């Protein structure tokens, strides 16, 4: 399982990074980082709590995660090198941070995502991410409740027909419309 967590955490980071580069490159959210009326803070190396804007928070997250995923002591790439004892807690931390960034994109930038026609990619990334963190219990469910309505729409009927015709079409149109209402 450690190897799978390793590969998946890195994959989600790079997928998230690519989407974030496109989506948040013009982020001008001057207010503090806030997704669905929930305030997030960054804690520096000394544990000091920092209230920051959305672009600052996202930069802190992406820089921190980049540092972790490229650290050979955390994500070893050499045969025989052991994962650290703290590996699981580090993966949980990465997933929590990435969830915060995804929640911010949905709460503050979904209209731009639609305009750029990236909503399908965002919904797919989010669905895979949620299923992964649930499968391996990587983020406390209390942390993700702010996105439960979207999660239910995107994850509850994957692969089922939305119109009952049995043609195998998924409920993506319903999910798309649901998210547009935000």
Coordinates of C-alpha atoms in Angstrom, one line a residue:
X1 CA 0.0 0.0 0.0
X2 CA 2.9 2.4 0.7
X3 CA 4.0 2.2 -2.9
X4 CA 0.5 2.9 -4.2
X5 CA 0.1 5.8 -1.8
X6 CA 3.4 7.1 -3.0
X7 CA 2.6 6.9 -6.7
X8 CA -1.0 8.2 -6.3
X9 CA -0.1 11.1 -4.1
X10 CA 2.5 12.2 -6.6
X11 CA 0.1 11.8 -9.5
X12 CA -2.6 13.8 -7.8
X13 CA -0.1 16.5 -7.0
X14 CA 1.0 16.8 -10.7
X15 CA -2.6 16.6 -12.0
X16 CA -3.7 19.2 -9.5
X17 CA -0.6 21.4 -10.3
X18 CA -1.3 21.4 -14.1
X19 CA -5.0 22.3 -13.6
X20 CA -4.1 24.9 -11.0
X21 CA -1.5 26.6 -13.3
X22 CA -4.2 27.1 -15.9
X23 CA -7.1 27.9 -13.5
X24 CA -5.4 30.1 -10.8
X25 CA -2.8 31.9 -12.9
X26 CA -5.1 34.9 -12.9
X27 CA -6.4 34.4 -9.3
X28 CA -7.0 37.8 -7.8
X29 CA -8.8 36.6 -4.7
X30 CA -7.6 39.4 -2.4
X31 CA -9.6 38.2 0.5
X32 CA -8.3 35.5 2.9
X33 CA -8.4 32.0 1.7
X34 CA -12.0 31.0 2.0
X35 CA -13.8 28.1 0.5
X36 CA -17.5 27.9 1.2
X37 CA -17.3 30.3 4.1
X38 CA -14.6 28.2 5.8
X39 CA -11.4 30.0 6.7
X40 CA -8.0 28.3 6.2
X41 CA -4.7 29.3 7.7
X42 CA -1.1 28.4 6.8
X43 CA 1.3 27.3 9.5
X44 CA 4.9 28.2 8.9
X45 CA 7.9 26.1 9.9
X46 CA 7.8 27.4 13.4
X47 CA 4.1 26.6 13.8
X48 CA 3.0 30.2 13.5
X49 CA -0.5 30.6 12.2
X50 CA -0.7 32.9 9.1
X51 CA -3.9 34.4 7.7
X52 CA -3.3 34.7 4.0
X53 CA -5.0 35.4 0.7
X54 CA -6.0 32.6 -1.7
X55 CA -3.1 33.1 -4.0
X56 CA -0.7 33.0 -1.0
X57 CA -2.3 29.9 0.4
X58 CA -2.2 28.1 -2.9
X59 CA 1.4 29.1 -3.4
X60 CA 2.3 27.8 0.2
X61 CA 0.5 24.5 -0.5
X62 CA 2.0 23.9 -3.9
X63 CA 5.5 24.9 -2.7
X64 CA 5.2 22.7 0.4
X65 CA 3.9 19.7 -1.6
X66 CA 6.6 20.2 -4.3
X67 CA 9.3 20.1 -1.6
X68 CA 7.8 16.9 -0.1
X69 CA 7.3 15.0 -3.4
X70 CA 10.9 15.8 -4.6
X71 CA 12.5 14.9 -1.2
X72 CA 14.3 11.5 -1.6
X73 CA 13.9 10.9 2.1
X74 CA 10.1 11.2 1.9
X75 CA 9.4 9.7 -1.5
X76 CA 12.4 7.4 -2.1
X77 CA 13.1 6.4 -5.7
X78 CA 16.1 4.2 -5.1
X79 CA 15.8 0.4 -4.7
X80 CA 16.0 -0.6 -1.1
X81 CA 15.5 2.8 0.4
X82 CA 12.8 2.7 3.1
X83 CA 9.9 5.1 3.4
X84 CA 10.0 7.2 6.6
X85 CA 7.8 6.3 9.5
X86 CA 5.9 9.6 9.0
X87 CA 5.1 8.7 5.4
X88 CA 1.4 8.1 6.0
X89 CA 0.9 11.3 7.9
X90 CA 2.8 13.3 5.2
X91 CA 0.5 11.8 2.5
X92 CA -2.5 12.7 4.6
X93 CA -1.2 16.3 4.9
X94 CA -0.6 16.5 1.2
X95 CA -4.1 15.2 0.4
X96 CA -5.7 17.6 2.9
X97 CA -3.9 20.6 1.3
X98 CA -4.8 19.5 -2.2
X99 CA -8.5 19.1 -1.1
X100 CA -8.4 22.7 0.1
X101 CA -7.1 23.9 -3.2
X102 CA -9.8 21.9 -5.2
X103 CA -12.5 23.3 -2.9
X104 CA -11.2 26.8 -3.6
X105 CA -11.3 26.3 -7.3
X106 CA -14.9 25.1 -7.1
X107 CA -16.1 27.8 -4.8
X108 CA -14.3 30.8 -6.4
X109 CA -13.2 29.9 -9.9
X110 CA -15.8 27.4 -11.4
X111 CA -17.1 30.0 -13.8
X112 CA -13.7 30.4 -15.3
X113 CA -13.3 26.7 -15.4
X114 CA -16.5 26.5 -17.5
X115 CA -15.4 29.3 -19.7
X116 CA -12.1 27.5 -20.4
X117 CA -14.0 24.2 -20.9
X118 CA -11.9 22.6 -18.2
X119 CA -14.9 21.6 -16.0
X120 CA -14.8 18.0 -17.2
X121 CA -11.1 17.7 -16.3
X122 CA -11.8 19.3 -12.9
X123 CA -14.8 17.0 -12.2
X124 CA -12.8 13.9 -13.2
X125 CA -9.8 14.9 -11.1
X126 CA -12.0 15.7 -8.1
X127 CA -14.0 12.4 -8.5
X128 CA -10.8 10.3 -8.6
X129 CA -9.2 12.2 -5.8
X130 CA -12.3 11.8 -3.5
X131 CA -12.6 8.1 -4.3
X132 CA -8.8 7.7 -3.6
X133 CA -8.8 9.6 -0.2
X134 CA -11.9 7.7 0.9
X135 CA -10.5 4.3 -0.1
X136 CA -7.4 4.8 2.0
X137 CA -8.9 7.1 4.7
X138 CA -6.4 9.9 3.9
X139 CA -8.6 12.9 4.8
X140 CA -10.9 13.2 7.7
X141 CA -14.5 13.1 6.4
X142 CA -15.3 16.2 8.6
X143 CA -12.8 18.1 6.5
X144 CA -14.6 17.2 3.2
X145 CA -18.2 17.9 4.3
X146 CA -18.1 21.3 2.6
X147 CA -18.1 19.5 -0.7
X148 CA -20.6 16.7 0.1
X149 CA -23.3 17.9 -2.3
X150 CA -20.8 17.9 -5.2
X151 CA -19.3 14.6 -4.1
X152 CA -22.7 13.0 -4.0
X153 CA -23.6 14.1 -7.5
X154 CA -20.2 13.2 -9.1
X155 CA -19.6 9.9 -7.2
X156 CA -23.0 8.4 -6.4
X157 CA -24.0 7.5 -9.9
X158 CA -20.8 6.9 -11.8
X159 CA -21.5 4.7 -14.7
X160 CA -25.2 4.7 -14.3
X161 CA -27.7 6.1 -16.7
X162 CA -29.1 9.5 -15.9
X163 CA -32.2 9.1 -18.0
X164 CA -33.0 5.5 -17.4
X165 CA -32.6 4.6 -21.0
X166 CA -29.8 2.1 -20.2
X167 CA -27.5 3.6 -22.8
X168 CA -24.7 3.8 -20.3
X169 CA -24.4 7.6 -20.3
X170 CA -23.3 8.9 -17.0
X171 CA -24.8 11.6 -14.9
X172 CA -22.1 14.1 -15.9
X173 CA -24.6 16.6 -17.4
X174 CA -26.5 16.6 -14.1
X175 CA -23.2 17.1 -12.2
X176 CA -22.2 19.9 -14.6
X177 CA -25.5 21.7 -14.1
X178 CA -25.4 21.2 -10.4
X179 CA -22.0 22.8 -10.1
X180 CA -23.0 25.7 -12.3
X181 CA -25.5 26.7 -9.7
X182 CA -22.7 27.5 -7.2

